[in-house]
Amino acid sequence: MKLKNKDLLGLENLDKKEIQLILDTAGPFKELFTRSVKKVPALRGQTVVLLFYEPSTRTRNSFELAAKRLSADSLNVPISTSSVVKGESLIDTVKTIEAMKADFVIIRHSMAGAAEIVSRTIKSSVINAGDGAHEHPTQGLLDLFTIREKKGKIKGLKVTIIGDILHSRVARSNIWGLKKMGAEVRVCAPATLIPPEIESMGVEVFYNLEKALNDVDVIYTLRIQLERQKEHLLPSLREYAEFYAITNERLKYAKDDCLVMHPGPMNRGVEIFGEVADGPQSVILEQVTNGIAIRMAVLYLLAGRKQINSKD
Amino acid sequence: MEKILIKNGRVVNPDNKIDEVLDILIEGSKIKYLKKPLSITADKIINAQGKIVVPGLIDMHVHLREPGREDEETIASGTKAAAMGGITSVCCMANTNPCIDNVSGVKFVLLKAEKEGLINVFPIGSITKNLLGKELSSMGEMSKAGIVAVSDDGNLIMNAKIMRRALEYAKTFNLPTIVHCEDLNLSHNGVMNEGKVSAILGLAGIPREAENIMVARDIALANLTGAKLHIAHVSTKESVTLIKEAKRKGIKVTCETCPHYFTLTEKNVGKYNTNMKMKPPLRTQTDINAIKEGLAEGTIDCIVSDHAPHLDIEKNTEFNLAAFGIIGLETLLPLIMVELVEKKVLSLSEAIKKVTLNPATILGLKEGRLKKGEYANLTIIDPQMELKIGNDFFHSKCKNSPFIGRKLKGFAVTTIVEGRIVMENRTFVSN
Amino acid sequence: MVFREKKIIMNKSEIDRTIKRMAHEIIEKNYGVEDLVIIGIQNRGVPLANRLAFKIKEIESVDIPVGVLDITLYRDDLNSAADQPIVRETKIPFNIDRKKIVLVDDVLFTGRTIRAALDELIDFGRPKLIRLAVLIDRGNREFPIQPDFVGKIFPASIKELICVELKEVDDNERVILKEILENAHEIKK
Ligand SMILES: [Zn+2]
């Protein structure tokens, strides 16, 4: 069993078995974190380039730590110090990186499809660390891993994703992943934040939070950004919170053992209240830990795949 | 005077509904005879047996990019590509740099076309100065200088009062006004059709209503002003319905569509294929069906390429950053043959009419007909010729075609402009 | 690859007797069971480690801590593995500092697995010593590694394969010699 593609661009492209392989592989990596030496030599000599066109300390740190714990060399190419500022095109930039003999290019970009273009342009393995409103596959995988770890399964669970579905790559990756693993997925937000025809992805749309949370196993809240106010999508964050924030009171709509998840960073008091984020049902910090394990698993599996193929 | 005899071709001339095997004799620049087999000698005899002889095609919506973006296309390269596509007349849009909003611009295009163009070029003037949608451009003077229509295509006039005045003023000079219909507030930062595919790809969508609303507005304004309105590149089912209804009411509205709107859907955007990015965006199968129906019942008058060349660096980039538009001069005819004639949406004669007689009538041109004593602009089509569309297929300076990789059938094999053979057996003839 | 079963090297009772003997040897060589821990290498070193611990308990009435070690991430052949090795669980729920470790695997061949295991163990701490116990030593070493406790020495050629089958993992309980056939059609002969 191995991954089919050289790249990880989205969960849309993975089948159930591949997702399972990644989740199964992440388990032993998580165990590694309990050791005093949290580093293994598996990717010794390989180079991982982190190309971040958007500032994201969390995701970048997580990938960087994953690479380092596999003994790979990692190189940061943040936008502010790279030639991107001088107007170099994405394609020219990644060709330069390929010329440095990078084995992996991990890309974060504000535009949907950016990772796809990079993967078409270069031979290195490309991992999408978030492209516009398209996908953020490692986030989706770490969320699946967290749910499976806590619930023992994914199939048959009811999951509600609340927030800016329209602009959320996290929502799209989670929808693909959860649907492939057999969960029932609901999305909930004011209609302005739900893309038309999102139902075609197999989700049920709710505008009313109480109904959306009825009997669910997992509540997944998304970060709401202040800009949405200026784009005529929301009157105010205060009003959003009034109808959609997850509070202890609202947790009661869901199952008693419902998990609460958030991809971070959180706006406490807007999409989630502190009492919930820090409460017993929250697995938000574990998501962070699991993120490293998932990213190690992805790097390891892609590395193995690549080398197997270069042999034949 | 040199004589060219085209023998045994199936002559399709929508003007007088001829569809039969005839011989055509060209003497000098004009058609001398158009008869049953002629036993005449000529300097050159073209055997057109098994081929179709039609009036030279007219593509009334082309961006030739000169002046300003000669790296993308020039009048020379664009007319060359057109000639290879069987087109003998193009109307070039005014959104060049500088744009064609005054007499000197018109004269520049005509002079360039005269010197370097391979086929007839009819310029279109802008509606407003600098395409800004504010002050009217000198339509009267430009009309005198030779424009055949006015259009701010590429841009558009959001202000209904200015649009109304533009229509009225264009009417004064009997100029059709060609409109690109898009409510810019509604389409905002959209890059593809809003729907299933945009939801999955996470791309900002352009709702079909952005087109529909402006089609409705402009029809209302055409009704108000009595001016001749021509709606460019119709892409939605609702637009077809609105135009059909307007025509029924006797409003002076005509319209066009492009091959991609009856061939491709939003699904073809696939994984961010920027050669599938254009305005209006590719819609859905329902729209394809409605457009085909609109073509069949005559609601849609013309088929145009909306040839919009863009360099590889403008297309091979993030989908959001990629330029809108595709090339189309060289695939216009084969797509009509494959998607409309072969699939029996239109008869051959009806199909040819949409790229000859109809645009000629709308623009008031003498072209688009085969007539004794008139200029010999004609195209010979090999309906059996099959070609795979690859990068090397194109003669345009740009290769941004969504049809690369397809196999098409029914290509122009000879193009004759005013009695000059400019292309024969898919090779250019230097005169 | 296609194989042909050639010969049974050990049957169930032979395996059982061998493990019992090895347990005695381990106790003897360690002068008792103080500070003794056993770590089995995934996959079949794990049940062998458990069996050794069980036998030692029968003899000495002491619970010996048992750990599980997966060496996949320390392998030196990620580049050439025919199929990507599955990463399995590593579980050493005790501190190995100053412990006497008996590392257990089923077959000792090139020595590369043991090299990886030693590297990995050292990342866990600083044991007093590490000894190696294997059920079969088949020779053909590529690294300077020798076992301290051997169930059976069975020199095999490069074209042969030795498979240890244990009931915890497999349907059978035996050690079998297989021949690697170059071509699939040879199997008909
Ligand atoms: Zn347009």
Coordinates of C-alpha atoms and ligand atoms in Angstrom, one line a residue, chain B residues 61 63 153-154 180 232-233 279-280 306, ligand 1:
Chain B
H61 CA -16.0 40.0 -32.7
H63 CA -9.5 41.4 -30.6
D153 CA -16.4 45.5 -25.2
G154 CA -13.9 44.5 -22.6
H180 CA -20.8 43.1 -23.4
A232 CA -22.2 40.1 -27.6
H233 CA -21.3 36.6 -26.6
K279 CA -15.9 36.4 -19.8
P280 CA -18.7 35.5 -19.8
D306 CA -14.3 36.6 -29.5
Ligands
ZN1 ZN -16.8 40.9 -24.3

